[in-house]
Short mmCIF file of C-alpha atoms in Angstrom, two decimals:
data_model
loop_
_atom_site.label_atom_id
_atom_site.label_comp_id
_atom_site.label_asym_id
_atom_site.label_seq_id
_atom_site.Cartn_x
_atom_site.Cartn_y
_atom_site.Cartn_z
CA MET S 1 -37.64 10.81 -35.74
CA THR S 2 -34.04 11.72 -34.78
CA GLU S 3 -32.34 10.98 -31.47
CA ALA S 4 -30.01 13.33 -29.65
CA LEU S 5 -26.34 12.48 -29.44
CA GLY S 6 -25.40 10.51 -26.30
CA SER S 7 -28.89 9.14 -25.87
CA THR S 8 -29.18 6.09 -23.62
CA ALA S 9 -32.14 4.64 -25.47
CA THR S 10 -31.84 1.14 -26.84
CA PRO S 11 -30.98 0.85 -30.51
CA GLU S 12 -33.71 0.52 -33.11
CA SER S 13 -32.79 -3.13 -33.64
CA GLY S 14 -34.30 -4.01 -30.26
CA ARG S 15 -31.11 -5.47 -28.83
CA PRO S 16 -30.24 -4.48 -25.22
CA ASP S 17 -27.02 -2.66 -24.35
CA GLU S 18 -23.99 -4.59 -23.06
CA ASP S 19 -24.47 -3.15 -19.57
CA GLU S 20 -28.01 -4.50 -19.42
CA VAL S 21 -26.83 -7.94 -20.49
CA ALA S 22 -24.08 -7.95 -17.85
CA THR S 23 -26.50 -7.04 -15.08
CA LYS S 24 -28.98 -9.71 -16.17
CA ARG S 25 -26.28 -12.39 -16.12
CA GLY S 26 -25.37 -11.50 -12.54
CA ARG S 27 -21.61 -11.32 -12.86
CA ARG S 28 -19.95 -11.26 -9.45
CA GLY S 29 -16.48 -9.90 -10.12
CA GLY S 30 -14.73 -11.90 -12.77
CA LYS S 31 -11.99 -14.40 -11.90
CA ARG S 32 -11.93 -13.69 -8.16
CA ALA S 33 -15.49 -14.86 -7.65
CA LYS S 34 -14.82 -18.22 -9.31
CA LYS S 35 -12.04 -19.23 -6.91
CA GLY S 36 -12.52 -20.54 -3.41
CA PRO S 37 -10.76 -19.15 -0.33
CA PHE S 38 -7.67 -21.32 -0.87
CA GLY S 39 -7.43 -20.28 -4.51
CA ARG S 40 -7.61 -16.61 -3.53
CA LEU S 41 -4.96 -17.17 -0.84
CA ALA S 42 -2.67 -18.88 -3.36
CA LEU S 43 -3.22 -15.99 -5.79
CA PHE S 44 -2.35 -13.53 -3.02
CA TYR S 45 0.95 -15.30 -2.28
CA ARG S 46 1.81 -15.53 -5.98
CA GLN S 47 1.28 -11.79 -6.28
CA ILE S 48 3.51 -11.18 -3.25
CA ILE S 49 6.31 -13.24 -4.77
CA ALA S 50 5.91 -11.45 -8.11
CA GLU S 51 6.20 -8.06 -6.38
CA LEU S 52 9.25 -9.15 -4.38
CA ARG S 53 10.99 -10.14 -7.61
CA LYS S 54 10.63 -6.52 -8.79
CA VAL S 55 12.45 -5.15 -5.72
CA VAL S 56 15.96 -3.83 -6.28
CA TRP S 57 17.87 -5.33 -3.36
CA PRO S 58 20.92 -3.41 -2.01
CA THR S 59 24.38 -4.92 -2.16
CA ARG S 60 26.16 -5.92 1.05
CA SER S 61 28.28 -2.73 1.04
CA GLN S 62 25.23 -0.53 0.46
CA LEU S 63 23.39 -2.30 3.27
CA SER S 64 26.26 -1.80 5.72
CA THR S 65 26.50 1.88 4.71
CA TYR S 66 22.76 2.43 5.17
CA THR S 67 22.84 0.62 8.53
CA SER S 68 25.77 2.72 9.74
CA VAL S 69 24.02 5.94 8.71
CA VAL S 70 20.85 4.94 10.56
CA ILE S 71 22.75 3.97 13.73
CA VAL S 72 24.72 7.25 13.74
CA PHE S 73 21.53 9.26 13.17
CA VAL S 74 19.75 7.46 16.03
CA LEU S 75 22.72 8.05 18.37
CA ILE S 76 22.74 11.77 17.48
CA MET S 77 18.99 12.00 18.12
CA ILE S 78 19.39 10.20 21.47
CA GLY S 79 22.07 12.74 22.42
CA ILE S 80 19.88 15.70 21.45
CA VAL S 81 16.87 14.37 23.37
CA THR S 82 19.06 13.62 26.41
CA VAL S 83 20.45 17.18 26.45
CA ILE S 84 16.97 18.70 26.07
CA ASP S 85 15.59 16.43 28.82
CA TYR S 86 18.48 17.33 31.14
CA GLY S 87 17.88 21.04 30.47
CA PHE S 88 14.13 20.78 31.15
CA ASN S 89 14.84 18.77 34.31
CA ASN S 90 17.18 21.45 35.65
CA ALA S 91 14.75 24.23 34.66
CA ILE S 92 11.89 22.53 36.51
CA LYS S 93 14.09 22.02 39.59
CA TYR S 94 15.08 25.71 39.49
CA VAL S 95 11.50 26.95 39.08
CA PHE S 96 9.82 24.67 41.62
CA GLY S 97 12.72 24.34 44.06
#
C-alpha cells in the first residue's frame, strides 16, 4: 500500500511525530517559562542595554545642529499658526460684527 506525498500519517515504525511528542510533554514556551518574574525583568533590562549599545549616538556638533533646526522649525510653525489665527479672528469679527 502506498501513501500520498505530504501525508500526515505516522510512519510505519510506529514512532510518533515530533509535534506529538512536544504536545505530550507540555512545553510552555522555552526559556521564558523557566524563569521567575525577577529573572524575566532582568532579561528585559539586559535586552534594553544590548539595544542601546547598538544605537549610533550623534556627536555634540550634530546634536547642536539638530536642536537648532528643530527650534527654528518650531518658531516658523508658531509664526504661521499665529498669522492664520489672527486672520481667522479678524474674519470672524468682520462677519459677525
